[in-house]
PDB file of C-alpha atoms in Angstrom:
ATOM      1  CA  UNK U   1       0.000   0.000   0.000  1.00  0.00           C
ATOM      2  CA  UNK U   2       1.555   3.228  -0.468  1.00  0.00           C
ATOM      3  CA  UNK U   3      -0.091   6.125   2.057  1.00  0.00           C
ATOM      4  CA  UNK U   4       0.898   9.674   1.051  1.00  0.00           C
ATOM      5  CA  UNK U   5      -0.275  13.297   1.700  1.00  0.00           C
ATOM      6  CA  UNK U   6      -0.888  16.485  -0.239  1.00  0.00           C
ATOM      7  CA  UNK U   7      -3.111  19.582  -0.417  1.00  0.00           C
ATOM      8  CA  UNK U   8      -4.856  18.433   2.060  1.00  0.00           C
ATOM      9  CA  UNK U   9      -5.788  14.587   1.511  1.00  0.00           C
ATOM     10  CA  UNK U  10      -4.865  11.933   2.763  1.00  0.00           C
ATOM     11  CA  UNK U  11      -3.931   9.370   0.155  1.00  0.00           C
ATOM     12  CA  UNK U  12      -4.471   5.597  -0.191  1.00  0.00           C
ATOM     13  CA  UNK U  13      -3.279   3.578  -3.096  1.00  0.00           C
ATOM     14  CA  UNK U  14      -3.701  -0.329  -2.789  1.00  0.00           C
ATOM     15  CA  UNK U  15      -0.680  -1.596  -5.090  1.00  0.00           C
ATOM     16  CA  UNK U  16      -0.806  -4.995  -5.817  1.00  0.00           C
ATOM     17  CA  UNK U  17      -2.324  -4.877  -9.114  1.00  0.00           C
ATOM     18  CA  UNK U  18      -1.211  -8.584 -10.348  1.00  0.00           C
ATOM     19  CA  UNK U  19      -2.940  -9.690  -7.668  1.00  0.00           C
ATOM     20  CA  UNK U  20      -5.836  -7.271  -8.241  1.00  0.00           C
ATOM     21  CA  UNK U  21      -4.949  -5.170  -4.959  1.00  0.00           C
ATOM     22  CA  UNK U  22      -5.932  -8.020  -2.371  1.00  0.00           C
ATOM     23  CA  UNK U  23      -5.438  -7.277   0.736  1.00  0.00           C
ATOM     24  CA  UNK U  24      -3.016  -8.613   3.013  1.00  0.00           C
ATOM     25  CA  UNK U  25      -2.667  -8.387   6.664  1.00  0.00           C
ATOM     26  CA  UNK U  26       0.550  -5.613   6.384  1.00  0.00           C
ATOM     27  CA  UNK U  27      -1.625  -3.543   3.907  1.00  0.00           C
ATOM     28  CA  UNK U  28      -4.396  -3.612   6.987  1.00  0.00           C
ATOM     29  CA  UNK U  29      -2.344  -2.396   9.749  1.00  0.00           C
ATOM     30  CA  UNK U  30      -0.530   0.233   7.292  1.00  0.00           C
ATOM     31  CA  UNK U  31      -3.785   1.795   6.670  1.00  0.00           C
ATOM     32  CA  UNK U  32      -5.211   1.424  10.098  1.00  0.00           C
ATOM     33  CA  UNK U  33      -1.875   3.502  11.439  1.00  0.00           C
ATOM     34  CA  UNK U  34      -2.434   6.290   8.314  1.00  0.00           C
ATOM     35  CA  UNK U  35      -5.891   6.589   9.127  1.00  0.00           C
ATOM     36  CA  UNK U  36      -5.805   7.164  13.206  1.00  0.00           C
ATOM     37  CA  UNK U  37      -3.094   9.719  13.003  1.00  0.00           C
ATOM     38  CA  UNK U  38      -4.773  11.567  10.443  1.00  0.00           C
ATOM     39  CA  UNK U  39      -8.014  11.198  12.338  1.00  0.00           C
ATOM     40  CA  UNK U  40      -6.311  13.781  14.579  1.00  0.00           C
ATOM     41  CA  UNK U  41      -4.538  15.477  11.873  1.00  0.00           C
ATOM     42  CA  UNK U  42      -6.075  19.019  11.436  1.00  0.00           C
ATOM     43  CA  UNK U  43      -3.979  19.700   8.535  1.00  0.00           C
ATOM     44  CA  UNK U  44      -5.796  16.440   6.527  1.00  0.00           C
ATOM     45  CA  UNK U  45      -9.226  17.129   5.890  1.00  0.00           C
ATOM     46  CA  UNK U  46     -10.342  14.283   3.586  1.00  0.00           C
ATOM     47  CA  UNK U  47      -9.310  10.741   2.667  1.00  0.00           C
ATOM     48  CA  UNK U  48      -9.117   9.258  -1.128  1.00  0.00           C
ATOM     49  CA  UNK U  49      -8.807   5.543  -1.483  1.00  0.00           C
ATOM     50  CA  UNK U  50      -7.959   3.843  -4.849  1.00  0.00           C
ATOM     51  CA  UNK U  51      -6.801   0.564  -6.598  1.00  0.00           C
ATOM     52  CA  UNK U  52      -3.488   0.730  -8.458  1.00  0.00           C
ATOM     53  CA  UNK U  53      -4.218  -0.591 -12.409  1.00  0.00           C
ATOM     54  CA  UNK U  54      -6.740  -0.601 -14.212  1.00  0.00           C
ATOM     55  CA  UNK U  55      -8.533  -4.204 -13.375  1.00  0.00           C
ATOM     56  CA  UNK U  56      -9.496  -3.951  -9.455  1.00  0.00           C
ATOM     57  CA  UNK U  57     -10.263  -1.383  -6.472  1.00  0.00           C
ATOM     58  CA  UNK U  58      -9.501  -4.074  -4.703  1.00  0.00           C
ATOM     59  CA  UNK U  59     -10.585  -7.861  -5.110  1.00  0.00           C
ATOM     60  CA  UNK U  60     -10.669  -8.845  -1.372  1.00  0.00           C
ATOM     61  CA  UNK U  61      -8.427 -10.290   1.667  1.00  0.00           C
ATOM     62  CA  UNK U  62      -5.754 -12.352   0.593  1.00  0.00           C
ATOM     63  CA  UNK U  63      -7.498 -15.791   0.794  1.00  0.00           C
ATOM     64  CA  UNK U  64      -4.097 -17.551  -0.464  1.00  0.00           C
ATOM     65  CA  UNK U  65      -2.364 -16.377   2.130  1.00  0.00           C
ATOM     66  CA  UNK U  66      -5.237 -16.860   4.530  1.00  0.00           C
ATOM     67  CA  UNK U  67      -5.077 -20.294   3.647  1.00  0.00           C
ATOM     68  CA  UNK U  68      -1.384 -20.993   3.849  1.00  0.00           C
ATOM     69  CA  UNK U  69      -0.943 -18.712   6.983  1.00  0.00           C
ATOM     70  CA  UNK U  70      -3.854 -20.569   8.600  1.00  0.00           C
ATOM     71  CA  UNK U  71      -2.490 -24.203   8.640  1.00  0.00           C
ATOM     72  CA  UNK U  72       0.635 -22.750  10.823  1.00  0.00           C
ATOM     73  CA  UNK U  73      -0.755 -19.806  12.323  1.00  0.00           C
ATOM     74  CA  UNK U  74      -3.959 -19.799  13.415  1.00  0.00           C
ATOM     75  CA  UNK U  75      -4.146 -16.607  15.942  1.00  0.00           C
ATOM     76  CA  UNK U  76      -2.364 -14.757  13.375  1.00  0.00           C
ATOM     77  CA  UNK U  77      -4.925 -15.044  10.964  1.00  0.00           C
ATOM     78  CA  UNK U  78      -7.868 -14.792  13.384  1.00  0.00           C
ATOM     79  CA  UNK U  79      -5.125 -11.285  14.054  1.00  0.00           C
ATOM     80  CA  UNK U  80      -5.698 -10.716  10.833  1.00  0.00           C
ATOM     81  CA  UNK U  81     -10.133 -10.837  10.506  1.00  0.00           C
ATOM     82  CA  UNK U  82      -9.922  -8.422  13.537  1.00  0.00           C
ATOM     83  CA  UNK U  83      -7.656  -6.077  12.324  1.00  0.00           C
ATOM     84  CA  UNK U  84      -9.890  -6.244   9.119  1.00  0.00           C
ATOM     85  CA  UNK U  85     -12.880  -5.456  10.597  1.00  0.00           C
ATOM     86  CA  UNK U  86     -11.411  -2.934  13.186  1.00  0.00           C
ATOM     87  CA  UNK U  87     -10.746  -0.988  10.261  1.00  0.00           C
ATOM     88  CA  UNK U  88     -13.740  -1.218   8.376  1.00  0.00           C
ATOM     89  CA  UNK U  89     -15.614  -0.040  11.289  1.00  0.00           C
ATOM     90  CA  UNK U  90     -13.022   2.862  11.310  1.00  0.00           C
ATOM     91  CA  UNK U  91     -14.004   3.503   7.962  1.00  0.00           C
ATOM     92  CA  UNK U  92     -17.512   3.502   8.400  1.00  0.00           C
ATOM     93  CA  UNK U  93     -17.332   5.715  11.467  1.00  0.00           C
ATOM     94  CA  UNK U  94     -14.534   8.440  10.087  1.00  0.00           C
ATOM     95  CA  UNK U  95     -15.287  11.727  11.473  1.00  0.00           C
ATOM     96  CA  UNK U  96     -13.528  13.257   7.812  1.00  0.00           C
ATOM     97  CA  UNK U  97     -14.814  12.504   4.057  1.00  0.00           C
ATOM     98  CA  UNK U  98     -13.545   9.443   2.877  1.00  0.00           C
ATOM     99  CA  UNK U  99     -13.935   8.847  -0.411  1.00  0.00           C
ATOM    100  CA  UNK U 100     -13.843   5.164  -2.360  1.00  0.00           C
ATOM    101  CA  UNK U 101     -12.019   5.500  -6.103  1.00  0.00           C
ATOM    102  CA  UNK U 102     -14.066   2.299  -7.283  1.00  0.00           C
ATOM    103  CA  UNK U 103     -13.296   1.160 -10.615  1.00  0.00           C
ATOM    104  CA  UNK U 104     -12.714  -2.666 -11.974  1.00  0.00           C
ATOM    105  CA  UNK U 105     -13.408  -5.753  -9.351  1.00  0.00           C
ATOM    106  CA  UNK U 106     -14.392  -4.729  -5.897  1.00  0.00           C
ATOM    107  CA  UNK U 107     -14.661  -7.827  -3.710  1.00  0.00           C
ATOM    108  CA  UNK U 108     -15.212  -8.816  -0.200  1.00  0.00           C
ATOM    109  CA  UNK U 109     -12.593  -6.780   1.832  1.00  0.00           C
ATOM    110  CA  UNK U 110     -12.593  -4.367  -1.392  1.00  0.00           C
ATOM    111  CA  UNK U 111     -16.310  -3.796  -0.354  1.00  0.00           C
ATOM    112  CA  UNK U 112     -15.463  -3.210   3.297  1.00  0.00           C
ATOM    113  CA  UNK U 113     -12.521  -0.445   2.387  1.00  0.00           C
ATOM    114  CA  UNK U 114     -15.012   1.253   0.134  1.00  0.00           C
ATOM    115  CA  UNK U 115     -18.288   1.012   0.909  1.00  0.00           C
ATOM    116  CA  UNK U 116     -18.565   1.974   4.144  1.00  0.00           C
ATOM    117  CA  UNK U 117     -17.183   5.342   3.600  1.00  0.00           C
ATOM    118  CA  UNK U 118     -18.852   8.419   3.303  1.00  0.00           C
ATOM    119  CA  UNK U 119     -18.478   8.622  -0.325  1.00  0.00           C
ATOM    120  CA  UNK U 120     -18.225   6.121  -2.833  1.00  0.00           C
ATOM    121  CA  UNK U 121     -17.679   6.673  -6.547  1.00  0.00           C
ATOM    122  CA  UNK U 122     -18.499   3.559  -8.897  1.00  0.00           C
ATOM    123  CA  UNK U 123     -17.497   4.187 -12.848  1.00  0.00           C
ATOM    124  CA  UNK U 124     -18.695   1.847 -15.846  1.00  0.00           C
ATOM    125  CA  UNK U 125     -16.611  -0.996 -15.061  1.00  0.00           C
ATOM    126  CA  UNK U 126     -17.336  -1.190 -11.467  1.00  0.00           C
ATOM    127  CA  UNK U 127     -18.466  -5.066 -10.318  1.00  0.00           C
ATOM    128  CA  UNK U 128     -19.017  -5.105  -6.794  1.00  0.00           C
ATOM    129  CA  UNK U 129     -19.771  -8.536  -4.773  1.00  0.00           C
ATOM    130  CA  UNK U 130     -19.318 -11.049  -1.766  1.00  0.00           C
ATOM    131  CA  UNK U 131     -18.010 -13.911  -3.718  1.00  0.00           C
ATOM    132  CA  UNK U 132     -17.129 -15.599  -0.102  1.00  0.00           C
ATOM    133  CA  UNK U 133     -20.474 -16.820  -0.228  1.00  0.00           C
ATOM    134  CA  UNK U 134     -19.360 -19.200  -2.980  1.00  0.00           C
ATOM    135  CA  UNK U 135     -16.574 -21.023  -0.249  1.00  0.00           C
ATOM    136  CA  UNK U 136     -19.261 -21.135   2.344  1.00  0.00           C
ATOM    137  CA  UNK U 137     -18.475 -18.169   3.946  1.00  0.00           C
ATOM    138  CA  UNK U 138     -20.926 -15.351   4.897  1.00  0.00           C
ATOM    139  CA  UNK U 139     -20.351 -11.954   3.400  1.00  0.00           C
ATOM    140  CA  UNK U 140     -18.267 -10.661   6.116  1.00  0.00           C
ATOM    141  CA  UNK U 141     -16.172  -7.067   6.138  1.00  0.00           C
ATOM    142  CA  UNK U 142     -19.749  -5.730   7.377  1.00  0.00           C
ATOM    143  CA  UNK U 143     -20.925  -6.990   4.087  1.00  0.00           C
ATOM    144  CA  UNK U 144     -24.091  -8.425   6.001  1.00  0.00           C
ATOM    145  CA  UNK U 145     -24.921  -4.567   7.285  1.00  0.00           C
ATOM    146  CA  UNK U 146     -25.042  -3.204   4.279  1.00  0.00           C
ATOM    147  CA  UNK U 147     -26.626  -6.417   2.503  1.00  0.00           C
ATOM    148  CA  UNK U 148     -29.550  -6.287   4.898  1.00  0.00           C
ATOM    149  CA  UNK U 149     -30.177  -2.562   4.317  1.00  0.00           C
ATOM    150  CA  UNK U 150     -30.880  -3.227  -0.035  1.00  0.00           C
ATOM    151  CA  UNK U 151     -34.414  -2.729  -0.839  1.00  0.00           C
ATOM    152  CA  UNK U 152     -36.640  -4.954  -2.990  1.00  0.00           C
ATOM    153  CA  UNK U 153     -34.938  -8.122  -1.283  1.00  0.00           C
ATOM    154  CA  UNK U 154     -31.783  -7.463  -3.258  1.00  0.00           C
ATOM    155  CA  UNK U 155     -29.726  -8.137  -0.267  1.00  0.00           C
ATOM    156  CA  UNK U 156     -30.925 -12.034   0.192  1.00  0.00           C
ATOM    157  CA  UNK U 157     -30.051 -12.292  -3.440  1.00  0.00           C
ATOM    158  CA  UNK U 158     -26.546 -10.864  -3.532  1.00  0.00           C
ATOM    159  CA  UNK U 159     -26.002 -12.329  -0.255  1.00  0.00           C
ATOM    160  CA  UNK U 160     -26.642 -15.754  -1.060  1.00  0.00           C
ATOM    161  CA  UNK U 161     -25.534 -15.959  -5.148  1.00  0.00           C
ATOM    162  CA  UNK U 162     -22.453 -13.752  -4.291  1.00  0.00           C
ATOM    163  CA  UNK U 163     -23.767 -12.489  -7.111  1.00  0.00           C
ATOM    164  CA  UNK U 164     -21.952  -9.162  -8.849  1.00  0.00           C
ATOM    165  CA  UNK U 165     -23.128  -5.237  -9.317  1.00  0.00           C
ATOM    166  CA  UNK U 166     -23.039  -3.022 -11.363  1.00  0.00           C
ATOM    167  CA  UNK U 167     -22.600   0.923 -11.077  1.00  0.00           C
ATOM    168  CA  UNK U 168     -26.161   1.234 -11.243  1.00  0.00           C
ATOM    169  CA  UNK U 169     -26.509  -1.768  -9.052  1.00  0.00           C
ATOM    170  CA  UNK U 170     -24.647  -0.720  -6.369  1.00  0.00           C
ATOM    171  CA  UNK U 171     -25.978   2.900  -6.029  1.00  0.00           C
ATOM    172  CA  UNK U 172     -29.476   0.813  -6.222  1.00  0.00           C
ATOM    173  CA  UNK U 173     -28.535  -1.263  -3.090  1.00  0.00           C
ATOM    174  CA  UNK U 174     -26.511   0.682  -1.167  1.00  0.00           C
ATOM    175  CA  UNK U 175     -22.663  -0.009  -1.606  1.00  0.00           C
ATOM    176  CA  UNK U 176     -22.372   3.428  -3.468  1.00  0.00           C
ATOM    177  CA  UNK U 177     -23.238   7.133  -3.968  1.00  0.00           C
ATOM    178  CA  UNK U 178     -22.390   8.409  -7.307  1.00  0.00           C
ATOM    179  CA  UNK U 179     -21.364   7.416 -11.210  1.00  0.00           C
ATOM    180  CA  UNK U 180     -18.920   9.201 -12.794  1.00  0.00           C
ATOM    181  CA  UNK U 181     -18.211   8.031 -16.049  1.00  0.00           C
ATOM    182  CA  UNK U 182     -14.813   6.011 -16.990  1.00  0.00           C
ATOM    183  CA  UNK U 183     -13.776   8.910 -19.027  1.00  0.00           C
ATOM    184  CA  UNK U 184     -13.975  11.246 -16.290  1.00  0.00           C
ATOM    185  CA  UNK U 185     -12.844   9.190 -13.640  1.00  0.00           C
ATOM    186  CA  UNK U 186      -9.255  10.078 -13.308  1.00  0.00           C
ATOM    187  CA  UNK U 187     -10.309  13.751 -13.457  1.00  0.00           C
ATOM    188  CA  UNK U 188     -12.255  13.808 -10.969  1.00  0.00           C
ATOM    189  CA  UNK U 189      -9.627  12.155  -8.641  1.00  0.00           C
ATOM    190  CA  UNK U 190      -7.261  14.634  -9.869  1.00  0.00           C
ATOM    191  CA  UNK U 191      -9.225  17.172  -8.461  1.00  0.00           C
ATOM    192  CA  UNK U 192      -9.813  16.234  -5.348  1.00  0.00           C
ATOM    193  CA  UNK U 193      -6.575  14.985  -4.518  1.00  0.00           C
ATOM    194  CA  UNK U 194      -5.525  19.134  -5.518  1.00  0.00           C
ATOM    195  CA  UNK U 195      -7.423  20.050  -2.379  1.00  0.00           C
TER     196      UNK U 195
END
């Protein structure tokens, strides 16, 4: 992850684009240290997350290295789900604008370091979902929160296909606040990241 500041803004780049961005435990904690100090930070007044490449914000948690952590290391990973969801509630509960870049695959932890912020940008190729639910897991990363909040019943569906989103989709249900389109997309980060 590489955590930077300028104008203003506190910025977030997830850079592990061959593996579309997943998230691993060291990328958690980094973020959860940038985050609290500039919580406090009177200088920062607003935080911009994004997805290095063009494929994925972020496609989840690291499940490889879940896996192959968990057959040696089983506190450390169950270290890892709480640092996870420590910061996801920090994220949802951020007393400054934090705003979610979107674009490309945005999956399980992707959706927890996105859409719980305060504002969440989804462009044309935006697919948002919970695949977990296709190892038998529930959709976790608070997932289930903002599942159960969709109207029409969309939240049983997407909870229980892991099925994907949409832009449109994910405004509809919940996970996000505005479109901008693709060709606008880096503008409009541009801008904000200019203060």
């Amino acid at each position: 992850v590489l955590i930077s500041s300028q104008n203003g803004v506190g910025h977030i780049v997830l850079n592990r684009p061959k593996a579309l961005n997943a998230l691993s435990h060291k990328m958690v904690l980094d973020m959860l240290e940038a985050m609290k100090a500039w919580q406090g930070d009177p200088d920062i007044h607003t935080v911009l997350i994004e997805g290095a490449g063009d494929r994925a914000f972020c496609a989840g948690g690291d499940i490889q290295a879940v896996y192959e952590n968990g057959r040696t290391d089983h506190d450390g990973v169950m270290q890892f789900w709480r640092d996870e969801y420590e910061l996801n509630a920090l994220i949802e509960n951020y007393t400054k604008p934090y705003v979610a870049m979107m674009h490309g695959f945005i999956m399980g932890g992707g959706v927890g370091v996105s859409a719980h912020g305060s504002h969440r940008i989804v462009t044309d190729n935006s697919i948002i979902s919970m695949p977990e639910t296709g190892i038998g897991f529930l959709p976790d990363v608070g997932g289930t929160f903002l599942l159960s909040r969709a109207p029409d019943g969309l939240g049983y569906f997407y909870g229980l296909t892991g099925g994907r989103m949409t832009a449109d989709d994910a405004i509809y249900c919940g996970f996000a606040d505005y479109y901008v389109p693709e060709d606008k997309f880096n503008a409009l980060k541009e801008a904000i990241l200019a203060g």
